[in-house]
């Protein structure tokens, strides 16, 4: 029970979104090869074959903006939905617990694309939902459930002694959660939450199917009007890769900054 | 001592964990300024008993009256009662994300609504008293076990409690650090704090306790002054236990 035995909890909940592990800070890391490699290829393509590559690069920025909008709004909303869901999942109130647990079970069992269709087309057949709004709603509902599980695991990973210490000082349950448990849980869950964010960013490409003009949609518009399929989707893939790698860098930077109390 | 002075009254307390009877008909009065040391083999229910006093452990039946309030009553404001019951744990349970100073000031600022300056002044005085003022801005993990436990004692004292509960405070410590924690507890005893201590430290029990309580299999077997207890124990189970550890 002394400090040596304090468990170092690390939760791995990921769908394969990669945060490169940089053990040795050599010149060649997987992240640098992928990041600078893809930027180099984009530049080279635009310089040596500006038609169509530079044309494509000029055509898609609106789409990048939309992808960012959907991603950031969905991340913020699903973070709070996830926090509430996680708290609900550990609640001793049976009704709240059941609602949160059922939400997680149901949503995790339905593919995101189906949820997207369901909100846009099925629910949309009763009441008209703008595509952008439907996209954010679907992303938030889906990732809120995933994030809820991450939060639950993070909260449960905090030693029971912390709760007991806080309660014995006179804190109620809400204060204990707010001042003692959540600040510690945030550190534990940052890596898996970061992975969820990256997965969410990539999954926003699905919203192109319901007429949201995101990066992928803009690419398809360009490709179908010019028949440059190979060139267009090469550029689209490279742009997604650059954005994803940047986000993963942000996440690992935040992770490093958030561990001062060791 | 007068019966009226009892600050903790434990009456006919039973506690079941499922089928297992952890506490069986416990009756004990603790008087103001008294130091009680509870000893007994592991699994005898001594920690469970201590934890029922501030209701970290609910009782199955019976009453526990702390400073005039029955804490087993449903709907009683436990959070308020707990502010006057300091508790020190075997595994310290300091808040790792807060500095030593913040560990001490968190509860007084949030619960007693003290200003940051007032809380820090009290905290620094307490840290001085337990001999680790110089570590005020360190994080708990940077401290040794003995230092962490002294911080934990100071953290409990920062709420200015009427009673201090100690749950095997030295059991997780390396042998050379036990003394420094016991010294702090002895100082506290001298100042007249009411203390209930679960411990295996017989030397401490002999020196500090007003009464020693021996528990076995969820029951209080024998209660007495240290002289009576260590020299002339009556019950055979007590004799056996003492012969094993002394």
Short mmCIF file of C-alpha atoms in Angstrom, two decimals:
data_model
loop_
_atom_site.label_atom_id
_atom_site.label_comp_id
_atom_site.label_asym_id
_atom_site.label_seq_id
_atom_site.Cartn_x
_atom_site.Cartn_y
_atom_site.Cartn_z
CA UNK A 1 0.00 0.00 0.00
CA UNK A 2 2.95 2.36 -0.07
CA UNK A 3 3.80 4.71 -2.90
CA UNK A 4 5.68 2.05 -4.81
CA UNK A 5 2.59 -0.05 -5.25
CA UNK A 6 0.35 2.78 -6.47
CA UNK A 7 -0.93 1.39 -9.75
CA UNK A 8 -0.04 3.35 -12.85
CA UNK A 9 -3.26 3.07 -14.74
CA UNK A 10 -3.19 3.30 -18.49
CA UNK A 11 -6.38 2.68 -20.37
CA UNK A 12 -6.24 1.62 -23.98
CA UNK A 13 -9.54 2.16 -25.70
CA UNK A 14 -8.88 2.70 -29.35
CA UNK A 15 -10.17 1.67 -32.71
CA UNK A 16 -6.69 1.71 -34.08
CA UNK A 17 -6.09 5.44 -34.29
CA UNK A 18 -2.37 5.64 -33.92
CA UNK A 19 -0.53 7.98 -31.64
CA UNK A 20 3.09 7.39 -32.57
CA UNK A 21 5.18 6.43 -29.59
CA UNK A 22 8.44 8.30 -29.64
CA UNK A 23 10.72 6.40 -27.33
CA UNK A 24 14.01 7.66 -28.70
CA UNK A 25 13.94 11.18 -30.05
CA UNK A 26 16.01 10.35 -33.12
CA UNK A 27 15.73 12.20 -36.41
CA UNK A 28 13.55 9.53 -38.00
CA UNK A 29 10.37 8.82 -36.13
CA UNK A 30 7.31 7.23 -37.67
CA UNK A 31 5.43 10.47 -37.16
CA UNK A 32 8.04 12.62 -38.92
CA UNK A 33 8.36 10.24 -41.85
CA UNK A 34 4.60 10.17 -42.33
CA UNK A 35 4.06 13.90 -41.75
CA UNK A 36 6.92 15.42 -43.70
CA UNK A 37 6.66 12.66 -46.30
CA UNK A 38 3.05 13.50 -47.08
CA UNK A 39 3.72 17.25 -47.10
CA UNK A 40 6.67 16.65 -49.39
CA UNK A 41 4.58 14.57 -51.76
CA UNK A 42 1.81 17.20 -51.84
CA UNK A 43 4.31 19.94 -52.65
CA UNK A 44 6.10 17.81 -55.25
CA UNK A 45 2.83 16.90 -57.00
CA UNK A 46 1.68 20.53 -57.08
CA UNK A 47 5.02 21.75 -58.40
CA UNK A 48 5.61 19.09 -61.06
CA UNK A 49 2.04 18.48 -62.15
CA UNK A 50 0.04 21.57 -61.19
CA UNK A 51 -2.76 20.42 -63.47
CA UNK A 52 -4.70 18.78 -61.87
CA UNK A 53 -2.98 18.59 -58.43
CA UNK A 54 -2.75 22.31 -57.72
CA UNK A 55 -6.30 22.69 -59.07
CA UNK A 56 -7.50 20.07 -56.60
CA UNK A 57 -5.68 21.78 -53.75
CA UNK A 58 -7.39 25.05 -54.65
CA UNK A 59 -10.80 23.36 -54.89
CA UNK A 60 -10.97 21.62 -51.50
CA UNK A 61 -10.22 24.25 -48.75
CA UNK A 62 -13.96 24.91 -48.14
CA UNK A 63 -14.24 21.20 -47.47
CA UNK A 64 -11.37 21.27 -44.99
CA UNK A 65 -13.14 24.06 -43.13
CA UNK A 66 -16.37 22.06 -42.98
CA UNK A 67 -14.50 18.96 -41.80
CA UNK A 68 -12.91 21.03 -39.05
CA UNK A 69 -16.26 22.54 -38.06
CA UNK A 70 -17.96 19.18 -37.81
CA UNK A 71 -14.98 17.72 -35.93
CA UNK A 72 -14.54 20.49 -33.37
CA UNK A 73 -18.22 20.99 -32.60
CA UNK A 74 -18.72 17.21 -32.31
CA UNK A 75 -15.65 16.83 -30.09
CA UNK A 76 -16.83 19.50 -27.66
CA UNK A 77 -20.40 18.19 -27.53
CA UNK A 78 -19.45 14.52 -27.29
CA UNK A 79 -16.98 15.34 -24.51
CA UNK A 80 -19.81 16.65 -22.35
CA UNK A 81 -22.24 13.93 -23.39
CA UNK A 82 -19.48 11.42 -22.59
CA UNK A 83 -18.82 12.96 -19.18
CA UNK A 84 -22.52 12.84 -18.28
CA UNK A 85 -22.81 9.29 -19.63
CA UNK A 86 -19.76 8.16 -17.69
CA UNK A 87 -21.13 9.67 -14.48
CA UNK A 88 -24.48 8.05 -15.24
CA UNK A 89 -22.84 4.67 -15.73
CA UNK A 90 -21.31 4.77 -12.24
CA UNK A 91 -24.37 6.32 -10.60
CA UNK A 92 -25.97 4.39 -7.77
CA UNK A 93 -29.33 5.74 -8.90
CA UNK A 94 -30.75 2.76 -10.74
CA UNK A 95 -32.84 4.73 -13.23
CA UNK A 96 -29.98 7.02 -14.27
CA UNK A 97 -27.59 4.09 -14.44
CA UNK A 98 -29.96 2.10 -16.66
CA UNK A 99 -30.59 5.02 -19.00
CA UNK A 100 -26.86 5.64 -19.44
CA UNK A 101 -26.01 1.95 -19.82
CA UNK A 102 -28.77 1.32 -22.34
CA UNK A 103 -27.73 4.36 -24.36
CA UNK A 104 -24.17 3.02 -24.54
CA UNK A 105 -25.28 -0.52 -25.44
CA UNK A 106 -27.64 0.62 -28.18
CA UNK A 107 -25.40 3.20 -29.79
CA UNK A 108 -22.30 1.01 -29.74
CA UNK A 109 -24.28 -1.71 -31.49
CA UNK A 110 -25.27 0.40 -34.50
CA UNK A 111 -22.76 1.44 -37.17
CA UNK A 112 -22.16 5.18 -37.34
CA UNK A 113 -23.16 5.28 -41.00
CA UNK A 114 -26.50 3.67 -40.17
CA UNK A 115 -27.03 6.20 -37.34
CA UNK A 116 -26.26 8.99 -39.78
CA UNK A 117 -28.80 7.66 -42.30
CA UNK A 118 -31.29 7.13 -39.53
CA UNK A 119 -31.12 10.70 -38.31
CA UNK A 120 -30.94 12.30 -41.75
CA UNK A 121 -33.33 10.11 -43.75
CA UNK A 122 -35.50 8.18 -41.27
CA UNK A 123 -36.08 10.93 -38.72
CA UNK A 124 -35.76 13.41 -41.55
CA UNK A 125 -38.85 11.98 -43.19
CA UNK A 126 -40.95 13.42 -40.35
CA UNK A 127 -39.13 16.66 -39.81
CA UNK A 128 -36.61 18.27 -42.07
CA UNK A 129 -33.13 18.31 -40.49
CA UNK A 130 -30.37 20.34 -42.17
CA UNK A 131 -27.48 18.04 -43.19
CA UNK A 132 -24.87 19.89 -41.16
CA UNK A 133 -27.02 19.66 -38.03
CA UNK A 134 -27.82 15.97 -38.65
CA UNK A 135 -24.11 15.28 -39.09
CA UNK A 136 -23.17 16.87 -35.77
CA UNK A 137 -26.08 15.23 -33.98
CA UNK A 138 -25.09 11.77 -35.23
CA UNK A 139 -21.39 12.23 -34.47
CA UNK A 140 -22.19 13.53 -30.97
CA UNK A 141 -24.61 10.75 -30.12
CA UNK A 142 -22.24 8.08 -31.39
CA UNK A 143 -19.02 9.42 -29.87
CA UNK A 144 -20.79 10.47 -26.68
CA UNK A 145 -21.39 6.78 -26.04
CA UNK A 146 -17.79 5.78 -26.78
CA UNK A 147 -16.50 8.66 -24.69
CA UNK A 148 -18.84 7.69 -21.86
CA UNK A 149 -17.06 4.36 -21.56
CA UNK A 150 -13.69 6.09 -21.51
CA UNK A 151 -14.86 8.42 -18.74
CA UNK A 152 -16.34 5.56 -16.75
CA UNK A 153 -13.11 3.57 -16.94
CA UNK A 154 -11.09 6.65 -16.01
CA UNK A 155 -13.21 7.46 -12.98
CA UNK A 156 -13.23 3.85 -11.82
CA UNK A 157 -9.45 3.66 -12.12
CA UNK A 158 -9.00 6.18 -9.30
CA UNK A 159 -8.23 4.46 -6.01
CA UNK A 160 -11.17 4.10 -3.63
CA UNK A 161 -9.01 5.61 -0.89
CA UNK A 162 -9.24 8.97 -2.66
CA UNK A 163 -13.01 9.00 -2.30
CA UNK A 164 -12.76 7.88 1.31
CA UNK A 165 -10.20 10.57 2.13
CA UNK A 166 -12.38 13.26 0.57
CA UNK A 167 -15.55 12.00 2.25
CA UNK A 168 -13.82 11.78 5.62
CA UNK A 169 -12.89 15.46 5.32
CA UNK A 170 -16.59 16.26 4.91
CA UNK A 171 -16.93 16.58 1.12
CA UNK A 172 -20.21 15.40 -0.34
CA UNK A 173 -20.29 13.13 -3.40
CA UNK A 174 -20.51 15.96 -5.91
CA UNK A 175 -17.60 17.87 -4.36
CA UNK A 176 -15.54 14.68 -4.12
CA UNK A 177 -16.08 14.03 -7.82
CA UNK A 178 -15.34 17.65 -8.77
CA UNK A 179 -12.28 18.41 -6.65
CA UNK A 180 -10.66 15.02 -6.17
CA UNK A 181 -11.73 12.33 -8.63
CA UNK A 182 -12.28 14.10 -11.97
CA UNK A 183 -9.01 16.09 -11.94
CA UNK A 184 -7.13 12.83 -11.49
CA UNK A 185 -9.29 10.90 -13.94
CA UNK A 186 -8.67 13.53 -16.63
CA UNK A 187 -5.00 12.61 -16.72
CA UNK A 188 -5.75 8.92 -17.00
CA UNK A 189 -8.27 9.33 -19.77
CA UNK A 190 -6.42 11.86 -21.89
CA UNK A 191 -4.69 9.29 -24.13
CA UNK A 192 -7.85 7.31 -24.91
CA UNK A 193 -9.88 10.51 -25.31
CA UNK A 194 -7.23 11.78 -27.72
CA UNK A 195 -7.56 8.58 -29.70
CA UNK A 196 -11.32 9.03 -29.81
CA UNK A 197 -10.85 12.57 -31.14
CA UNK A 198 -8.63 11.31 -33.95
CA UNK A 199 -11.07 8.53 -34.76
CA UNK A 200 -13.88 11.09 -34.76
CA UNK A 201 -11.98 13.33 -37.18
CA UNK A 202 -11.59 10.46 -39.61
CA UNK A 203 -15.18 9.36 -39.21
CA UNK A 204 -16.43 12.81 -40.19
CA UNK A 205 -15.70 11.70 -43.75
CA UNK A 206 -18.90 9.64 -43.49
CA UNK A 207 -21.01 12.80 -43.36
CA UNK A 208 -20.14 13.49 -46.98
CA UNK A 209 -22.82 10.93 -47.86
CA UNK A 210 -25.63 13.08 -46.46
CA UNK A 211 -24.71 16.13 -48.53
CA UNK A 212 -22.43 17.87 -46.08
CA UNK A 213 -19.75 19.57 -48.18
CA UNK A 214 -16.77 18.30 -46.22
CA UNK A 215 -13.31 17.48 -47.53
CA UNK A 216 -14.28 14.12 -49.00
CA UNK A 217 -17.44 15.51 -50.57
CA UNK A 218 -15.51 18.33 -52.23
CA UNK A 219 -13.10 15.75 -53.57
CA UNK A 220 -15.91 13.68 -55.04
CA UNK A 221 -17.42 16.78 -56.64
CA UNK A 222 -14.10 17.56 -58.28
CA UNK A 223 -13.46 13.98 -59.34
CA UNK A 224 -16.88 13.41 -60.93
CA UNK A 225 -16.70 16.63 -62.92
CA UNK A 226 -13.14 16.13 -64.19
CA UNK A 227 -12.74 12.31 -64.09
CA UNK A 228 -9.40 12.76 -62.30
CA UNK A 229 -10.28 10.06 -59.74
CA UNK A 230 -6.76 8.86 -59.02
CA UNK A 231 -5.29 12.32 -58.61
CA UNK A 232 -8.19 13.65 -56.53
CA UNK A 233 -8.37 10.86 -53.99
CA UNK A 234 -4.59 10.74 -53.69
CA UNK A 235 -4.70 14.39 -52.64
CA UNK A 236 -7.70 13.84 -50.35
CA UNK A 237 -5.96 10.94 -48.59
CA UNK A 238 -2.78 12.98 -48.14
CA UNK A 239 -4.69 15.96 -46.73
CA UNK A 240 -6.56 13.74 -44.23
CA UNK A 241 -3.26 12.19 -43.22
CA UNK A 242 -1.63 15.57 -42.58
CA UNK A 243 -4.59 16.78 -40.49
CA UNK A 244 -4.77 13.55 -38.47
CA UNK A 245 -1.04 13.57 -37.78
CA UNK A 246 -1.23 17.18 -36.61
CA UNK A 247 -4.07 16.34 -34.22
CA UNK A 248 -2.21 13.32 -32.87
CA UNK A 249 0.79 15.56 -32.23
CA UNK A 250 -1.40 17.97 -30.27
CA UNK A 251 -2.75 15.09 -28.19
CA UNK A 252 0.68 13.71 -27.29
CA UNK A 253 1.89 17.24 -26.48
CA UNK A 254 -1.03 17.72 -24.08
CA UNK A 255 -0.32 14.34 -22.54
CA UNK A 256 3.25 15.33 -21.76
CA UNK A 257 2.17 18.64 -20.27
CA UNK A 258 -0.43 17.06 -18.04
CA UNK A 259 1.85 14.96 -15.84
CA UNK A 260 3.68 17.38 -13.54
CA UNK A 261 2.98 15.66 -10.23
CA UNK A 262 5.15 12.60 -10.72
CA UNK B 1 -14.66 9.74 34.18
CA UNK B 2 -18.29 10.70 34.06
CA UNK B 3 -20.55 8.85 31.66
CA UNK B 4 -21.86 12.21 30.44
CA UNK B 5 -18.50 13.06 28.96
CA UNK B 6 -18.68 10.29 26.37
CA UNK B 7 -18.07 11.94 23.02
CA UNK B 8 -18.52 8.67 21.12
CA UNK B 9 -21.10 6.13 22.28
CA UNK B 10 -21.19 2.84 20.39
CA UNK B 11 -24.25 0.78 21.34
CA UNK B 12 -25.02 -2.79 20.25
CA UNK B 13 -23.42 -2.42 16.85
CA UNK B 14 -23.64 -5.31 14.41
CA UNK B 15 -22.17 -5.35 10.95
CA UNK B 16 -22.60 -8.02 8.32
CA UNK B 17 -20.68 -8.26 5.05
CA UNK B 18 -23.11 -10.53 3.23
CA UNK B 19 -23.22 -13.64 5.44
CA UNK B 20 -20.06 -12.74 7.32
CA UNK B 21 -20.50 -11.22 10.75
CA UNK B 22 -17.77 -8.57 10.97
CA UNK B 23 -18.93 -6.83 14.15
CA UNK B 24 -20.96 -8.52 16.87
CA UNK B 25 -22.67 -6.53 19.61
CA UNK B 26 -20.02 -3.85 20.02
CA UNK B 27 -20.45 -1.50 22.96
CA UNK B 28 -17.88 1.16 23.69
CA UNK B 29 -17.84 4.68 25.09
CA UNK B 30 -15.01 7.05 24.27
CA UNK B 31 -14.64 10.02 26.57
CA UNK B 32 -13.47 13.52 25.77
CA UNK B 33 -9.68 13.69 25.51
CA UNK B 34 -9.40 9.95 25.90
CA UNK B 35 -6.94 7.92 23.84
CA UNK B 36 -8.21 4.49 22.85
CA UNK B 37 -5.96 2.01 21.08
CA UNK B 38 -7.70 -0.92 19.41
CA UNK B 39 -5.58 -4.00 18.89
CA UNK B 40 -6.27 -7.50 17.66
CA UNK B 41 -5.39 -9.99 14.94
CA UNK B 42 -6.09 -9.07 11.33
CA UNK B 43 -9.66 -9.74 10.33
CA UNK B 44 -10.86 -9.14 13.87
CA UNK B 45 -12.99 -6.17 12.79
CA UNK B 46 -10.96 -3.37 14.36
CA UNK B 47 -10.66 -1.30 11.18
CA UNK B 48 -14.30 -1.93 10.38
CA UNK B 49 -15.26 -0.66 13.82
CA UNK B 50 -13.17 2.48 13.40
CA UNK B 51 -14.71 3.12 9.99
CA UNK B 52 -18.25 2.87 11.36
CA UNK B 53 -17.54 5.86 13.60
CA UNK B 54 -17.43 8.25 10.64
CA UNK B 55 -19.77 6.01 8.64
CA UNK B 56 -17.35 5.11 5.86
CA UNK B 57 -18.81 1.76 6.83
CA UNK B 58 -22.56 1.56 7.48
CA UNK B 59 -23.69 -0.59 10.39
CA UNK B 60 -26.29 -3.33 10.02
CA UNK B 61 -27.86 -2.49 13.38
CA UNK B 62 -27.05 -0.54 16.51
CA UNK B 63 -26.37 3.09 17.29
CA UNK B 64 -23.28 5.27 17.18
CA UNK B 65 -23.63 8.66 18.80
CA UNK B 66 -20.84 11.10 17.97
CA UNK B 67 -20.86 14.39 19.87
CA UNK B 68 -24.56 14.04 20.55
CA UNK B 69 -25.62 13.04 17.02
CA UNK B 70 -26.68 9.51 16.07
CA UNK B 71 -24.69 8.97 12.87
CA UNK B 72 -26.53 5.75 12.02
CA UNK B 73 -29.82 7.65 11.72
CA UNK B 74 -30.95 7.86 8.08
CA UNK B 75 -30.92 11.41 6.71
CA UNK B 76 -28.40 12.73 9.21
CA UNK B 77 -25.95 15.25 7.71
CA UNK B 78 -22.88 13.01 7.63
CA UNK B 79 -20.76 15.54 5.77
CA UNK B 80 -21.13 18.00 8.61
CA UNK B 81 -20.30 15.39 11.26
CA UNK B 82 -17.28 14.22 9.29
CA UNK B 83 -15.76 17.72 9.39
CA UNK B 84 -15.30 17.23 13.14
CA UNK B 85 -13.92 13.68 12.75
CA UNK B 86 -10.40 13.65 11.33
CA UNK B 87 -9.30 10.38 9.77
CA UNK B 88 -5.85 9.05 8.91
CA UNK B 89 -5.56 6.01 6.64
CA UNK B 90 -3.04 3.22 6.36
CA UNK B 91 -2.30 4.17 2.76
CA UNK B 92 -2.19 7.95 3.41
CA UNK B 93 -4.61 8.75 0.57
CA UNK B 94 -3.15 12.17 -0.08
CA UNK B 95 -4.48 13.90 -3.19
CA UNK B 96 -1.69 13.28 -5.73
CA UNK B 97 -2.75 16.11 -8.05
CA UNK B 98 -2.40 18.74 -5.32
CA UNK B 99 0.67 20.05 -3.56
CA UNK B 100 1.18 19.36 0.13
CA UNK B 101 -0.14 22.83 0.96
CA UNK B 102 -3.17 22.40 -1.31
CA UNK B 103 -3.90 19.04 0.31
CA UNK B 104 -4.23 20.88 3.60
CA UNK B 105 -6.16 23.91 2.35
CA UNK B 106 -8.66 22.25 -0.01
CA UNK B 107 -11.24 21.25 2.58
CA UNK B 108 -10.98 24.38 4.78
CA UNK B 109 -11.40 26.65 1.73
CA UNK B 110 -14.25 24.71 0.13
CA UNK B 111 -16.10 23.56 3.24
CA UNK B 112 -15.31 26.11 5.94
CA UNK B 113 -15.20 28.94 3.40
CA UNK B 114 -11.91 30.21 4.76
CA UNK B 115 -9.99 32.62 2.55
CA UNK B 116 -6.92 31.21 0.81
CA UNK B 117 -4.66 33.30 3.09
CA UNK B 118 -6.32 32.12 6.30
CA UNK B 119 -6.28 28.49 5.19
CA UNK B 120 -2.63 28.69 4.18
CA UNK B 121 -1.63 30.27 7.47
CA UNK B 122 -3.29 27.44 9.39
CA UNK B 123 -1.82 24.87 7.00
CA UNK B 124 1.74 26.20 7.33
CA UNK B 125 1.47 26.20 11.11
CA UNK B 126 0.34 22.58 11.04
CA UNK B 127 3.09 21.59 8.61
CA UNK B 128 5.56 23.26 10.94
CA UNK B 129 4.15 21.25 13.80
CA UNK B 130 4.57 17.94 11.98
CA UNK B 131 8.03 19.02 10.82
CA UNK B 132 7.63 19.31 7.05
CA UNK B 133 7.01 22.98 6.40
CA UNK B 134 9.80 22.95 3.83
CA UNK B 135 7.85 20.48 1.67
CA UNK B 136 4.75 22.67 1.41
CA UNK B 137 5.05 23.16 -2.33
CA UNK B 138 6.05 19.60 -3.19
CA UNK B 139 3.70 16.97 -4.55
CA UNK B 140 2.94 13.96 -2.33
CA UNK B 141 4.81 11.54 -4.58
CA UNK B 142 8.02 13.47 -3.94
CA UNK B 143 7.79 12.69 -0.22
CA UNK B 144 8.78 9.61 1.76
CA UNK B 145 6.07 7.43 3.30
CA UNK B 146 6.63 8.86 6.76
CA UNK B 147 6.43 12.40 5.43
CA UNK B 148 3.27 11.61 3.50
CA UNK B 149 1.61 10.20 6.59
CA UNK B 150 2.55 13.30 8.59
CA UNK B 151 0.99 15.42 5.84
CA UNK B 152 -2.12 13.24 6.05
CA UNK B 153 -2.33 13.89 9.80
CA UNK B 154 -1.89 17.61 9.21
CA UNK B 155 -4.56 17.53 6.51
CA UNK B 156 -7.04 16.00 8.94
CA UNK B 157 -6.06 18.53 11.64
CA UNK B 158 -6.59 21.44 9.24
CA UNK B 159 -10.34 20.97 9.66
CA UNK B 160 -9.87 21.45 13.41
CA UNK B 161 -11.59 18.17 14.34
CA UNK B 162 -12.79 17.21 17.81
CA UNK B 163 -11.81 13.58 17.37
CA UNK B 164 -9.04 11.91 15.38
CA UNK B 165 -9.40 8.39 13.99
CA UNK B 166 -6.27 6.49 12.95
CA UNK B 167 -6.57 3.34 10.86
CA UNK B 168 -3.25 1.48 11.17
CA UNK B 169 -1.32 4.67 10.42
CA UNK B 170 2.13 3.05 10.51
CA UNK B 171 1.41 -0.34 8.90
CA UNK B 172 2.40 0.74 5.40
CA UNK B 173 5.62 2.42 6.49
CA UNK B 174 9.21 1.28 6.36
CA UNK B 175 10.40 0.57 9.92
CA UNK B 176 12.69 3.60 10.13
CA UNK B 177 9.80 5.94 9.38
CA UNK B 178 7.38 4.63 11.99
CA UNK B 179 8.95 6.66 14.79
CA UNK B 180 8.47 10.05 13.17
CA UNK B 181 4.75 9.39 12.66
CA UNK B 182 4.26 8.04 16.18
CA UNK B 183 6.03 11.13 17.57
CA UNK B 184 3.51 13.38 15.85
CA UNK B 185 0.68 11.27 17.27
CA UNK B 186 2.18 11.43 20.76
CA UNK B 187 2.39 15.23 20.55
CA UNK B 188 -1.23 15.30 19.50
CA UNK B 189 -2.17 13.09 22.45
CA UNK B 190 -0.37 15.42 24.86
CA UNK B 191 -2.39 18.35 23.57
CA UNK B 192 -5.53 16.57 24.69
CA UNK B 193 -6.97 15.41 21.38
CA UNK B 194 -9.55 12.64 21.60
CA UNK B 195 -8.02 9.77 19.66
CA UNK B 196 -9.15 6.33 18.52
CA UNK B 197 -6.23 4.41 17.06
CA UNK B 198 -6.17 1.02 15.38
CA UNK B 199 -2.58 -0.09 15.62
CA UNK B 200 -0.10 -2.91 15.98
CA UNK B 201 2.33 -0.63 17.79
CA UNK B 202 2.28 -2.05 21.32
CA UNK B 203 4.88 0.46 22.52
CA UNK B 204 2.61 3.29 21.46
CA UNK B 205 -0.41 1.65 23.12
CA UNK B 206 1.51 1.22 26.37
CA UNK B 207 2.77 4.79 26.37
CA UNK B 208 -0.21 6.78 25.11
CA UNK B 209 -3.42 4.80 25.56
CA UNK B 210 -5.83 5.51 28.40
CA UNK B 211 -7.55 2.27 27.53
CA UNK B 212 -6.64 -0.60 25.25
CA UNK B 213 -9.40 -2.49 23.45
CA UNK B 214 -8.67 -6.03 22.30
CA UNK B 215 -10.86 -7.39 19.52
CA UNK B 216 -11.14 -10.87 18.06
CA UNK B 217 -13.61 -12.33 15.53
CA UNK B 218 -15.73 -9.19 15.46
CA UNK B 219 -16.12 -8.94 19.22
CA UNK B 220 -14.56 -6.81 21.92
CA UNK B 221 -12.86 -9.40 24.10
CA UNK B 222 -11.24 -7.20 26.70
CA UNK B 223 -10.93 -3.52 27.60
CA UNK B 224 -8.51 -2.13 30.12
CA UNK B 225 -5.76 0.26 31.04
CA UNK B 226 -2.38 -0.53 29.49
CA UNK B 227 -0.98 -1.70 32.89
CA UNK B 228 -3.83 -4.10 33.41
CA UNK B 229 -3.83 -5.11 29.80
CA UNK B 230 -0.19 -5.92 29.26
CA UNK B 231 0.57 -7.23 32.79
CA UNK B 232 -2.56 -9.09 33.83
CA UNK B 233 -4.82 -9.85 30.89
CA UNK B 234 -7.82 -11.85 32.01
CA UNK B 235 -9.12 -13.46 28.88
CA UNK B 236 -7.17 -16.47 27.51
CA UNK B 237 -7.52 -15.18 23.92
CA UNK B 238 -5.85 -11.91 24.97
CA UNK B 239 -3.05 -13.79 26.69
CA UNK B 240 -2.50 -15.89 23.61
CA UNK B 241 -2.43 -12.84 21.31
CA UNK B 242 -0.04 -10.94 23.54
CA UNK B 243 2.28 -13.92 23.89
CA UNK B 244 2.45 -14.16 20.12
CA UNK B 245 3.36 -10.54 19.46
CA UNK B 246 5.38 -9.49 22.50
#
